[in-house]
Short mmCIF file of C-alpha atoms in Angstrom, two decimals:
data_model
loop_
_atom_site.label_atom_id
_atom_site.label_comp_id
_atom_site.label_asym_id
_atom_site.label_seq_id
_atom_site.Cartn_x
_atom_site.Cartn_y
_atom_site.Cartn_z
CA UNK G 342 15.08 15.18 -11.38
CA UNK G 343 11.57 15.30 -12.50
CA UNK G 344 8.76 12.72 -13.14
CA UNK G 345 9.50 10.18 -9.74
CA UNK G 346 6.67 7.89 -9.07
CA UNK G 347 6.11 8.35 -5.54
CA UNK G 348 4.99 4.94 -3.17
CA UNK G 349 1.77 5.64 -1.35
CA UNK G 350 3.51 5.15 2.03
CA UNK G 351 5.53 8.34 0.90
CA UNK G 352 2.57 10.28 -0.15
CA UNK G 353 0.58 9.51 2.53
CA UNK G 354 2.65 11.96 4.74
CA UNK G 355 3.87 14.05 2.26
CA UNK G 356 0.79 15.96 1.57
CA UNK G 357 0.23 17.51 5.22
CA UNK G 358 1.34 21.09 6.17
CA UNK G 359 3.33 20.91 9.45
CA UNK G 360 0.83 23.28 11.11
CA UNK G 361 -1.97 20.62 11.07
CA UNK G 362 -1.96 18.21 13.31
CA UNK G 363 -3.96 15.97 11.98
CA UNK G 364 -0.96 14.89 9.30
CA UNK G 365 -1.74 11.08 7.97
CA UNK G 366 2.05 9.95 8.45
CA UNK G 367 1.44 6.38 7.62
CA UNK G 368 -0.46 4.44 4.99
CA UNK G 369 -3.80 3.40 6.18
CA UNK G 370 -5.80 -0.41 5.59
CA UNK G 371 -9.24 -1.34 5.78
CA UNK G 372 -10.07 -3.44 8.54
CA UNK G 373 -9.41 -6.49 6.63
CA UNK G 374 -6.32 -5.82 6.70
CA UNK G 375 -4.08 -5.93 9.87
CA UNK G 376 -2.78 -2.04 9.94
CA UNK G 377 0.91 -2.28 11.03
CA UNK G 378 3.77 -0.50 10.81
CA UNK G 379 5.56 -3.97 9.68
CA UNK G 380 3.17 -4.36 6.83
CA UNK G 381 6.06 -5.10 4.60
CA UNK G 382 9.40 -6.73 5.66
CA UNK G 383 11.64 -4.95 7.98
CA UNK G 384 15.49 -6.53 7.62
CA UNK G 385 17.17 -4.27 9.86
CA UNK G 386 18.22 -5.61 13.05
CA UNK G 387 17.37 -3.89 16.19
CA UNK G 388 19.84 -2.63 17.51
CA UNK G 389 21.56 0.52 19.63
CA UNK G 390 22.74 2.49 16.67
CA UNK G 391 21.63 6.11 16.45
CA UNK G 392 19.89 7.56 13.53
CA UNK G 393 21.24 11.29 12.74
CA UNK G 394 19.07 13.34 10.50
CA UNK G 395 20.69 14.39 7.11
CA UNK G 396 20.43 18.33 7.77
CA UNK G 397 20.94 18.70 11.94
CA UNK G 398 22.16 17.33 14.94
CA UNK G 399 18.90 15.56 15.54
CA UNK G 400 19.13 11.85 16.10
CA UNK G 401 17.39 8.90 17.74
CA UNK G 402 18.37 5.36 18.36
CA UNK G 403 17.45 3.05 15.13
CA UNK G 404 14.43 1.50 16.77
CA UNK G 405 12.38 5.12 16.77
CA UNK G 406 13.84 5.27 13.17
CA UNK G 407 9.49 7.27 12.53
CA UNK G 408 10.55 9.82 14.74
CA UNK G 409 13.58 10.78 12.67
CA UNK G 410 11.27 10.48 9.34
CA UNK G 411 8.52 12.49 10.58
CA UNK G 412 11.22 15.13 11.53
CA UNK G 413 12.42 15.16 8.12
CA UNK G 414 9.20 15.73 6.50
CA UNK G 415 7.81 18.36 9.09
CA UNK G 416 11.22 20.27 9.66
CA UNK G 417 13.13 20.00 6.08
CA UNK G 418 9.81 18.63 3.83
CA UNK G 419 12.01 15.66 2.72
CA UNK G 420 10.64 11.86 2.26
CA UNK G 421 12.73 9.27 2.08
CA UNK G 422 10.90 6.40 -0.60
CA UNK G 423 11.00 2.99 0.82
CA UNK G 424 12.66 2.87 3.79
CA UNK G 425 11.59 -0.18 4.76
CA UNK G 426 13.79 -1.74 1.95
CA UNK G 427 16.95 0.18 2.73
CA UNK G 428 18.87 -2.82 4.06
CA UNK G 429 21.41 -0.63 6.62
CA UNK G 430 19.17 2.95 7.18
CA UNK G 431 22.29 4.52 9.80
CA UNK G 432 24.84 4.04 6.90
CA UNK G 433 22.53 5.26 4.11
CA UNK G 434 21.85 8.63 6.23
CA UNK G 435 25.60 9.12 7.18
CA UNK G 436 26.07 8.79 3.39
CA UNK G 437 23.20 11.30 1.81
CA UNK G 438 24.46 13.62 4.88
CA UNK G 439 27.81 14.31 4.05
CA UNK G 440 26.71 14.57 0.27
CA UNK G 441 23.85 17.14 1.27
CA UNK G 442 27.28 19.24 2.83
CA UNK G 443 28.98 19.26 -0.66
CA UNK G 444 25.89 19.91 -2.76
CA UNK G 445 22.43 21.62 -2.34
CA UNK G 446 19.56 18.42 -1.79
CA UNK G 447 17.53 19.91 -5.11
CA UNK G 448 20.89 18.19 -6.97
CA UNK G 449 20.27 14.71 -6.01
CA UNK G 450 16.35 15.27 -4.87
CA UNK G 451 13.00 15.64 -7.08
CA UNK G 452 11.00 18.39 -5.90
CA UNK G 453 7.42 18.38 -5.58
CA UNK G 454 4.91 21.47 -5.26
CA UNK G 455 2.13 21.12 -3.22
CA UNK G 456 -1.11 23.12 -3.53
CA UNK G 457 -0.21 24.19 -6.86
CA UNK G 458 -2.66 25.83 -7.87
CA UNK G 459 -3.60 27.82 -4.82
CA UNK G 460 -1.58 31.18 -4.05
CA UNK G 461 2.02 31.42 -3.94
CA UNK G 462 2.18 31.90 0.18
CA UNK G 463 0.52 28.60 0.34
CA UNK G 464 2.55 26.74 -1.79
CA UNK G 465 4.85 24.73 -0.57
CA UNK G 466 8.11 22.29 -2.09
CA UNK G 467 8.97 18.45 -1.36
CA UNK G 468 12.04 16.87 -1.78
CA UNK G 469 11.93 13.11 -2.58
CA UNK G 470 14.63 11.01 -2.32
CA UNK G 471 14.42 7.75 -4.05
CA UNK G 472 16.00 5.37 -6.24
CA UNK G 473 14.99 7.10 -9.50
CA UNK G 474 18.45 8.63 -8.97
CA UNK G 475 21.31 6.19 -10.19
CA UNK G 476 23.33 7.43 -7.35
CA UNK G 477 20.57 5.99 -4.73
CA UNK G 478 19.79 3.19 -6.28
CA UNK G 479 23.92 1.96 -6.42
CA UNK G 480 24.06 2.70 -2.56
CA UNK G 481 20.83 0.75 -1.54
CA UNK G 482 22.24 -2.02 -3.62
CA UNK G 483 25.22 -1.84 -2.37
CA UNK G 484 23.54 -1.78 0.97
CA UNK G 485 21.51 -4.83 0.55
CA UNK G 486 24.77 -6.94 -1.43
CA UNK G 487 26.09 -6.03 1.88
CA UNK G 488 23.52 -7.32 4.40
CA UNK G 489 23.23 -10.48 2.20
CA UNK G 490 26.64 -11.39 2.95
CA UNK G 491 27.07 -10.66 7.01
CA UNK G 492 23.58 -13.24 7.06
CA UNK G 493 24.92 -15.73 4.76
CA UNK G 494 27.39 -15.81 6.87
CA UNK G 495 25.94 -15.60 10.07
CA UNK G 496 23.93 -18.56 8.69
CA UNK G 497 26.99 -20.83 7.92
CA UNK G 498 28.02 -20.24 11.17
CA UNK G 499 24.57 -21.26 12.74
CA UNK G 500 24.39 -24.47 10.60
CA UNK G 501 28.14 -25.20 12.01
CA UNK G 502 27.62 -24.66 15.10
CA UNK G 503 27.53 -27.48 17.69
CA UNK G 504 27.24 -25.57 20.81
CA UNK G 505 23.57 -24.64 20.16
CA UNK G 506 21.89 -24.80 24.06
CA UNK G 507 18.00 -24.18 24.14
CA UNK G 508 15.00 -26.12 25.97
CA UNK G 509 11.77 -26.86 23.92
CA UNK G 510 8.98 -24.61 24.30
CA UNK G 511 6.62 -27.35 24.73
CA UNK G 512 8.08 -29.83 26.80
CA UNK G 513 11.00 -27.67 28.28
CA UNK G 514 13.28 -30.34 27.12
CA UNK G 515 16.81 -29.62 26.67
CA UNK G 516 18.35 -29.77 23.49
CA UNK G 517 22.59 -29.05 22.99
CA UNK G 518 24.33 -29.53 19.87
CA UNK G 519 22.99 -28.45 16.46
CA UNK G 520 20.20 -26.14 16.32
CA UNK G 521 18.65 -28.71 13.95
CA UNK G 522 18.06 -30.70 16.65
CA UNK G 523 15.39 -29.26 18.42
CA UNK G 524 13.77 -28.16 15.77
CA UNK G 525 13.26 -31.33 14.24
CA UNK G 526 12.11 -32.58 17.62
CA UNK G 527 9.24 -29.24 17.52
CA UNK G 528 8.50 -30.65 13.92
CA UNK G 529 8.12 -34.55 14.93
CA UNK G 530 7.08 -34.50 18.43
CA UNK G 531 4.84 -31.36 18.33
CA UNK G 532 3.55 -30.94 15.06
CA UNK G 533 5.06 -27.10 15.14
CA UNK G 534 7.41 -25.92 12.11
CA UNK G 535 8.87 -23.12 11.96
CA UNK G 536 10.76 -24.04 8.60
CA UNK G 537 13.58 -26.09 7.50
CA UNK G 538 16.69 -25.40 9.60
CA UNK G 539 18.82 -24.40 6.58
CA UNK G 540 16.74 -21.70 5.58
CA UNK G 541 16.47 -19.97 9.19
CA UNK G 542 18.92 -17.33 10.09
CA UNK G 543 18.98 -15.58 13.78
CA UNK G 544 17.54 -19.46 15.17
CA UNK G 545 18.00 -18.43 18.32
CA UNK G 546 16.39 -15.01 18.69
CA UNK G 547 13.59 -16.43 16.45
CA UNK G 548 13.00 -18.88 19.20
CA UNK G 549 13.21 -16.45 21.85
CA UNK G 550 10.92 -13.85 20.57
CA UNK G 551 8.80 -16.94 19.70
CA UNK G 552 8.91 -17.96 23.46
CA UNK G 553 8.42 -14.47 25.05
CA UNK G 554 5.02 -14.57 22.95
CA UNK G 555 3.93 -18.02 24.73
CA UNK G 556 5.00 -16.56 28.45
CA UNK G 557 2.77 -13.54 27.42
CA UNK G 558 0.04 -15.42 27.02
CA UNK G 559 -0.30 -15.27 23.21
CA UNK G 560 -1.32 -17.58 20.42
CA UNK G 561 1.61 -17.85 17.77
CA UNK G 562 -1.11 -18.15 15.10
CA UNK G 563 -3.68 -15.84 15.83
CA UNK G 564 -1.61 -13.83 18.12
CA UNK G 565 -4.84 -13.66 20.53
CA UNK G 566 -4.36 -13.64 24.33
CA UNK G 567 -5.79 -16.02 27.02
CA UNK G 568 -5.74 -15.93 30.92
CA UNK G 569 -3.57 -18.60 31.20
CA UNK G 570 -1.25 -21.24 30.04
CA UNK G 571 -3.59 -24.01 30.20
CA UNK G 572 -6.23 -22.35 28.06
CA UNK G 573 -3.73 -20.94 25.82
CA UNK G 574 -2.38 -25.04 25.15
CA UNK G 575 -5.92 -26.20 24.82
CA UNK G 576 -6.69 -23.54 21.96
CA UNK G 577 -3.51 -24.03 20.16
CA UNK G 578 -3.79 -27.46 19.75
CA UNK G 579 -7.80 -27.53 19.33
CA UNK G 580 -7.48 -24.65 16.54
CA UNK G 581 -4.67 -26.50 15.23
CA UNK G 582 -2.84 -22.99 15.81
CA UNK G 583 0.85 -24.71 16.87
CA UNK G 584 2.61 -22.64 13.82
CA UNK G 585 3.23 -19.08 13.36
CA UNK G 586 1.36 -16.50 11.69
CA UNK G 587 2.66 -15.95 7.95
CA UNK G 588 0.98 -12.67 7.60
CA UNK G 589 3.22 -11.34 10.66
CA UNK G 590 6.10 -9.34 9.26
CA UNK G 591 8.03 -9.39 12.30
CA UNK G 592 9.17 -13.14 11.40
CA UNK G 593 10.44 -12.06 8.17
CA UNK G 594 14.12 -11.29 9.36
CA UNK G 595 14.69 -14.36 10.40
CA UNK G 596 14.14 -15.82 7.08
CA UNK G 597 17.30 -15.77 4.19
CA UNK G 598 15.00 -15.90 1.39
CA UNK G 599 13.68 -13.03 2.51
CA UNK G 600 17.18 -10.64 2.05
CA UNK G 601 17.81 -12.43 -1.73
CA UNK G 602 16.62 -9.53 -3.97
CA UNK G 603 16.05 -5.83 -3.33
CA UNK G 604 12.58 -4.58 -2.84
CA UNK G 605 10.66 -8.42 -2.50
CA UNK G 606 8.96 -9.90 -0.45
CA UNK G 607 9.88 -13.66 0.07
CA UNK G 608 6.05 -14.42 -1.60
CA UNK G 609 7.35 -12.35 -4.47
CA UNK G 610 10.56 -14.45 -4.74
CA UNK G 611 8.55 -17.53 -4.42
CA UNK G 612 6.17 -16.62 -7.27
CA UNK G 613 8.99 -16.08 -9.34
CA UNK G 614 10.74 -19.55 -8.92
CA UNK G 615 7.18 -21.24 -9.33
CA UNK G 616 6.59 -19.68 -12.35
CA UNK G 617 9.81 -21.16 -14.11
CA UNK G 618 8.86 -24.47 -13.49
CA UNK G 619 4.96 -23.99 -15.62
CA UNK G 620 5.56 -25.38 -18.77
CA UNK G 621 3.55 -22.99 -21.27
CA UNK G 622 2.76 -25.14 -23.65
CA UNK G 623 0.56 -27.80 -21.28
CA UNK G 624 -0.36 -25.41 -18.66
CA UNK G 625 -3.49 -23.25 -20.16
CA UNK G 626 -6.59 -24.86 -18.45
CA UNK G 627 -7.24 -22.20 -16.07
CA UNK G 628 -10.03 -23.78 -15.00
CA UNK G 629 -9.41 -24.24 -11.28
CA UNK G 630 -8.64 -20.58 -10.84
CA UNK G 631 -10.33 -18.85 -8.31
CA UNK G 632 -10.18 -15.27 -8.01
CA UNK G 633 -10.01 -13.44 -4.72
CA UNK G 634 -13.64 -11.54 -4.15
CA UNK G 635 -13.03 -7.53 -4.30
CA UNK G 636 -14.15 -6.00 -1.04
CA UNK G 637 -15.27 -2.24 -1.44
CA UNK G 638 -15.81 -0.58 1.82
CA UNK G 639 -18.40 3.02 2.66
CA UNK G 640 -17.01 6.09 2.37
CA UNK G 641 -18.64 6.47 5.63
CA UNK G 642 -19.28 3.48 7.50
CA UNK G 643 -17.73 0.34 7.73
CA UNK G 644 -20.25 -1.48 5.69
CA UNK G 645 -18.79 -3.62 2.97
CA UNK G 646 -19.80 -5.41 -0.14
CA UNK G 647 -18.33 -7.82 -2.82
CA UNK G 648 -20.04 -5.85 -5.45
CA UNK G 649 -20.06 -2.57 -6.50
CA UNK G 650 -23.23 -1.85 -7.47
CA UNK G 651 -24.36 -3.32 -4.11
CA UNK G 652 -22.12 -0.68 -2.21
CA UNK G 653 -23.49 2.24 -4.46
CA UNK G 654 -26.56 1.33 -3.55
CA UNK G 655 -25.68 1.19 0.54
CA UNK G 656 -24.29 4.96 -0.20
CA UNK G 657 -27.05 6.04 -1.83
CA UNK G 658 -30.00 4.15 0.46
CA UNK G 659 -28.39 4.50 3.62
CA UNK G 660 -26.85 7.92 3.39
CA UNK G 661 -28.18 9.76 0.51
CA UNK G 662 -24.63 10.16 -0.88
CA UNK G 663 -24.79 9.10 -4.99
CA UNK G 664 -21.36 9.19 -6.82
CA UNK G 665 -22.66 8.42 -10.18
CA UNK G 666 -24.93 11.96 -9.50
CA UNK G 667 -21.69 13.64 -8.65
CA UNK G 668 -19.88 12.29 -11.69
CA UNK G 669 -22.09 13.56 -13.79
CA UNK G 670 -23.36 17.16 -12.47
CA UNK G 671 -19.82 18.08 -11.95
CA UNK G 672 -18.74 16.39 -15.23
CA UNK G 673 -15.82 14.55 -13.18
CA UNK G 674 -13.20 13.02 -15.50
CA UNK G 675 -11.86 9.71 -13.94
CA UNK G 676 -8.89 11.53 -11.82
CA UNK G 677 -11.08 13.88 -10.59
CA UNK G 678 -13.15 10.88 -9.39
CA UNK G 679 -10.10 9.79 -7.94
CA UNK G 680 -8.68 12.61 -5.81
CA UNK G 681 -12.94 13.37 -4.93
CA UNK G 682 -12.83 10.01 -3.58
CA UNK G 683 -8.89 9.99 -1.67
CA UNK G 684 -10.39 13.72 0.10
CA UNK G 685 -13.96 12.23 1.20
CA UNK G 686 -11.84 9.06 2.78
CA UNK G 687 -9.34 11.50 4.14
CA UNK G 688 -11.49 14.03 6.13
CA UNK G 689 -14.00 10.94 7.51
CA UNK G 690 -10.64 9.49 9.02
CA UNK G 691 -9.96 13.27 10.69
CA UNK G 692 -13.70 13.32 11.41
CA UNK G 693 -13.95 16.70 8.98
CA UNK G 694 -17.44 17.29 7.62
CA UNK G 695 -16.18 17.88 4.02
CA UNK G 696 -19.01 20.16 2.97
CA UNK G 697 -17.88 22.34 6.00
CA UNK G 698 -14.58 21.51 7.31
CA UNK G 699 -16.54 21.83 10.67
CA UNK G 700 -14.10 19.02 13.21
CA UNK G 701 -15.66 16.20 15.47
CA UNK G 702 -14.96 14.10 18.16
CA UNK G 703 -15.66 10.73 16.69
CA UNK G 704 -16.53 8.82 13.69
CA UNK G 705 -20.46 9.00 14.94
CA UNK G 706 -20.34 12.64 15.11
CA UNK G 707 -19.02 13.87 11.60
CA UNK G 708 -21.53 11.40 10.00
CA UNK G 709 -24.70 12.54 12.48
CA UNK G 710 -23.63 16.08 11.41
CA UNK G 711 -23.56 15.02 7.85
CA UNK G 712 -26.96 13.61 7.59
CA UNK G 713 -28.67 16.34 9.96
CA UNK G 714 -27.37 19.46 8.14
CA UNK G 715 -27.78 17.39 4.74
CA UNK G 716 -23.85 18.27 3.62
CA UNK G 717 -23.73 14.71 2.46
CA UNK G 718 -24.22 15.73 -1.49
CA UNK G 719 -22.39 19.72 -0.37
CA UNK G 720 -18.91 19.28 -1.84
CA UNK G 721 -16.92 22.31 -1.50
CA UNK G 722 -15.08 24.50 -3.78
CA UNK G 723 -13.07 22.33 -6.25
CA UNK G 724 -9.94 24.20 -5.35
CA UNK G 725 -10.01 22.03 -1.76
CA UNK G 726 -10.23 18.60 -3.54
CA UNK G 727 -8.67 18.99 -6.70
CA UNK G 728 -5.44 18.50 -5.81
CA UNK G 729 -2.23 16.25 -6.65
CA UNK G 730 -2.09 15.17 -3.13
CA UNK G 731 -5.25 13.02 -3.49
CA UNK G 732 -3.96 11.04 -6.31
CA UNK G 733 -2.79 8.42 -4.18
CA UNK G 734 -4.75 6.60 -1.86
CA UNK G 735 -5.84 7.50 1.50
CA UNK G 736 -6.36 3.39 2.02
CA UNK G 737 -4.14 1.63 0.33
CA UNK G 738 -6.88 -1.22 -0.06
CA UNK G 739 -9.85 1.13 -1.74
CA UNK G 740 -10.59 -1.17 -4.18
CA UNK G 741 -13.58 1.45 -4.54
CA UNK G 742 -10.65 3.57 -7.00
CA UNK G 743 -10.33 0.42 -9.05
CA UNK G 744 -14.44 0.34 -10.55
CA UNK G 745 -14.15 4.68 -11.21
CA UNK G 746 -15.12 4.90 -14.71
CA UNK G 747 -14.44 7.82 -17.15
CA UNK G 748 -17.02 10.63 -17.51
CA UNK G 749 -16.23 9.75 -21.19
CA UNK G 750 -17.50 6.09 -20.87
CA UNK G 751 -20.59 5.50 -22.84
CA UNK G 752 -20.49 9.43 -24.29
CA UNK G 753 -21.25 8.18 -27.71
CA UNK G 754 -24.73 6.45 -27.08
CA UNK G 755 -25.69 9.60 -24.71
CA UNK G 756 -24.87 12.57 -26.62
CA UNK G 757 -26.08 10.20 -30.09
CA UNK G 758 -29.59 10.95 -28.64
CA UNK G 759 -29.03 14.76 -28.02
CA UNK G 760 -28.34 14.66 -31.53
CA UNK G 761 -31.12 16.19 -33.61
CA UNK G 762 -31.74 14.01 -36.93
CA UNK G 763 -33.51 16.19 -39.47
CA UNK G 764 -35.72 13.68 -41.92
CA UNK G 765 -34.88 14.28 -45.73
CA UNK G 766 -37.50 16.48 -47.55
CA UNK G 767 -39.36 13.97 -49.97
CA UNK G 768 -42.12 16.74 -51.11
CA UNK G 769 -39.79 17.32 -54.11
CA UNK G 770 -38.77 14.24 -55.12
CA UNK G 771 -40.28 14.20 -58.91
CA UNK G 772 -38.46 17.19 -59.53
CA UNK G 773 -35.02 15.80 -57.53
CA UNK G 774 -35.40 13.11 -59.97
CA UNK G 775 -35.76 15.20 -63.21
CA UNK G 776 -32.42 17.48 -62.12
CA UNK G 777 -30.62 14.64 -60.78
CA UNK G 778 -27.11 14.76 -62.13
CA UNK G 779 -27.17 10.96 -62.59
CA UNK G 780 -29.94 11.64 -65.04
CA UNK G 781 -27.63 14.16 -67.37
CA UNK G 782 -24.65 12.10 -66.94
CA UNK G 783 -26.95 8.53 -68.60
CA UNK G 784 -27.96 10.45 -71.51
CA UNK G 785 -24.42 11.76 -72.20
CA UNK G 786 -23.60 8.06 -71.62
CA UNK G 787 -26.23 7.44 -74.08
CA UNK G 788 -25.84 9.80 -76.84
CA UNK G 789 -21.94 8.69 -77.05
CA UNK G 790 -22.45 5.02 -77.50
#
C-alpha cells in the first residue's frame, strides 16, 4: 500500500526516534483550545478488558489503551490511524494479531521512511495501519454496526424500564419509575437539561459521573472548582452554568447520535440533517453570516493576533524574527514554508534553540538564549528541517500554515522589472522606411492592378 493520508494525531508521534525522549506522542492545541486527550469522541466503554499488543505478550487494561500505542510505535514503529473511532479497540487488536501471525504486517500495512534523505543508518520505516486498506475499513465497520446495535438496545431497555431508582442532584429528591421522570423534573424544576430522555443512553452512569463532579466541587459548565457547596450553587445559578459543558468529550458516550455514522462527530451529523432541510433556491442571502475571527499565535510567545500582518509584525518588532526575509533569501517554496514553520513550533515546545539545538529548562530560557546569542534569524542546515515529518502540524490549530504564500506568488511583477527593455533604434528610420518590405510588396501591388 502506498500513498495513505496520514491524520495529524498519527504523525504527531510518528516522526520521533525512540532514543529521544522528547517524542511529541499526542497532537498539540493552542491555548484556545482545551488540550485533551478526549478532544474527539471516545465510544468505548471503560471497562476491565485487557489490551494485548499485535506483535508480543505486552498488554494493559483498556483504560491505559496510550500505553499500548506508544509501545507500538517505540518498540515495532507501527501507528494505528484513528483509534479514537475504532468502536471495540480489544477485538480489532485480537483481529490484526492473529492476521500479523499468517502474513508479514508490510502485506496489510503502508510503510513510511523517515529521514529520507539523510544516510541509510539513520533511516528508519513506519508501518501505518489505517482504513485505506479495504480489509480495515470492513472490520471497523463492522465494529461500529456492532456497537450501534448492543446501545440501541441498551437504550430500549432504558426507555422500558420502570425500575429506574435515583435522587435529584439538586434537591436530593427521590425519583423511582422511568428514568424520564427525573429528568423532566431537572428540566422543569431546575432549569438543568441534559437532553431529551429518548436520545440518552447509559442515563444512569451519565448521572453519576455528573454527580461525582458536583461532590468534587466542580462546575458542570465551566468545570471550575470552588471551596464549597454553597459557593459552587451560588455560581451555577448566578452564571447561569446549571447545564453541561458541550465542548467536553467525555459526555459524548452517553449520547446515541453520537455512535450513528463512523468517523462523526454528533455536530457533524447534525450539520448534515440541517443542511437537507435549506431549500436552495430561497436560501442565498448570506447576509447574516458571520465568520469566526482566525487567531494566529508567535512562534515564540504566546502573543496572538486576528490578523496576520499584525502577528508578522509582533515577530519581527518584538523578536527580530522576519519570515517574509526567510522566504525570500532561502527562496522557500510554500512546503518548505510549511515544514520551516512545523520544526520552529516543534523545538520551542522541547525548548531547543533551533539555530543550535542547544536544550533548556523552560520556555523563558530557549527564547532569552535566542535573542542574546542572536540565533533568532540562524536556521540550520536544511537537511534538519526539510523533512516529511514536518508536513503536518505540530499544533493542530496553526492557522499561521493557512496565510503561507508561494515563493512563486507575485513572480511575474518582480522579475518583469529585472527585465532589461532595450528601446528600438530610431536613428535609421528614413532608411527602415525606404527597405521596408511593405514598401516593395505596394508597388508590386501597384504595378499589377
Amino acid at each position: 500500500m502506498k500513498g495513505a493520508e496520514l491524520d495529524r494525531d498519527t504523525l504527531n508521534g510518528m516522526v520521533c526516534p525512540s532514543e529521544k525522549p522528547d517524542c511529541i506522542l499526542e497532537p498539540l492545541c493552542f491555548p484556545e483550545q482545551q488540550v485533551s486527550s478526549t478532544s474527539t469522541p471516545s465510544l468505548q466503554s471503560p471497562g476491565s478488558e485487557m489490551l494485548v499488543c499485535l506483535f508480543c505478550p505486552e498488554s494493559v487494561p483498556l483504560q491505559q489503551k496510550d500505553i499500548l500505542l506508544k509501545h507500538l510505535l517505540l518498540e515495532h514503529k507501527l501507528v494505528i490511524a484513528d483509534v479514537r473511532l475504532i468502536a471495540d479497540l480489544p477485538k480489532y487488536l485480537s483481529y490484526w494479531r492473529s492476521r500479523f501471525l499468517e502474513q508479514p504486517v508490510t502485506e496489510f500495512c503502508s510503510v513510511i521512511k523517515t529521514n529520507s534523505n539523510g544516510p541509510i543508518e539513520k533511516q528508519e520505516n513506519y508501518f501505518l495501519l489505517c482504513d485505506v486498506l479495504p480489509e480495515d475499513l470492513i472490520l471497523r465497520e463492522r465494529l461500529q454496526q456492532k456497537r450501534l446495535e448492543e446501545v440501541l438496545e441498551q437504550q430500549q431497555l432504558e426507555r422500558e424500564d420502570n425500575s429506574f431508582h435515583h435522587s435529584c442532584m439538586f434537591c436530593s429528591e427521590e425519583f423511582t419509575g422511568n428514568r424520564s421522570s427525573l429528568l423532566n423534573h431537572m428540566a422543569r424544576e431546575h432549569s438543568f437539561s441534559i437532553g431529551l430522555p429518548d436520545n440518552i443512553v447509559y442515563c444512569k452512569e451519565f448521572l453519576e459521573t455528573l454527580q461525582s463532579k458536583l461532590d468534587e466541587l466542580q462546575c458542570l459548565y465551566c468545570e471550575k472548582t470552588f471551596r464549597d457547596k454553597t459557593t459552587l450553587r451560588d455560581h451555577m445559578r448566578k452564571k447561569s452554568h446549571r447545564r453541561i459543558n458541550a465542548n467536553n468529550r467525555e459526555y459524548d458516550r452517553f449520547y446515541v447520535i453520537n455512535y450513528l455514522e463512523l468517523g462523526k462527530t454528533w455536530e457533524e451529523v447534525q450539520s448534515e440533517d440541517d443542511g437537507e432541510l435549506v431549500d436552495d433556491g430561497h436560501n442565498d442571502d448570506w447576509s447574516d453570516w458571520r465568520a469566526h475571527p482566525m487567531s494566529a499565535v508567535c512562534l515564540f510567545c504566546h502573543h496572538q493576533s486576528e490578523t496576520m500582518d499584525l502577528i508578522y509584525t509582533h515577530m519581527k518588532e518584538s523578536h527580530g524574527f522576519d519570515l517574509h526575509q526567510l522566504r525570500t533569501e532561502l527562496d522557500l517554496r510554500f512546503y518548505q514554508q510549511v515544514k520551516l514553520v512545523n520544526f520552529i513550533r516543534r523545538q520551542i515546545h522541547q525548548n531547543h534553540c533551533y539555530g543550535c539545538q542547544q536544550k533548556f529548562d523552560s520556555r523563558e530560557g530557549i527564547l532569552s538564549h535566542i535573542q542574546t546569542e542572536d540565533h533568532v534569524m540562524m536556521l540550520p542546515d536544511a537537511s534538519a528541517w526539510d523533512q516529511p515529518q514536518y508536513y503536518f502540524p505540530t499544533y493542530e490549530n496553526d492557522a499561521l500554515l493557512c496565510t503561507l504564500s508561494d515563493s512563486d506568488d507575485g513572480c511575474e511583477d518582480s522579475h518583469s522589472k529585472d527585465v532589461p527593455v532595450i528601446a528600438e533604434d530610431v536613428s535609421e528610420l528614413r532608411t527602415l522606411k525606404q527597405t521596408s518590405i511593405l514598401k516593395q510588396l505596394l508597388k508590386n501591388r501597384n504595378s499589377c492592378s
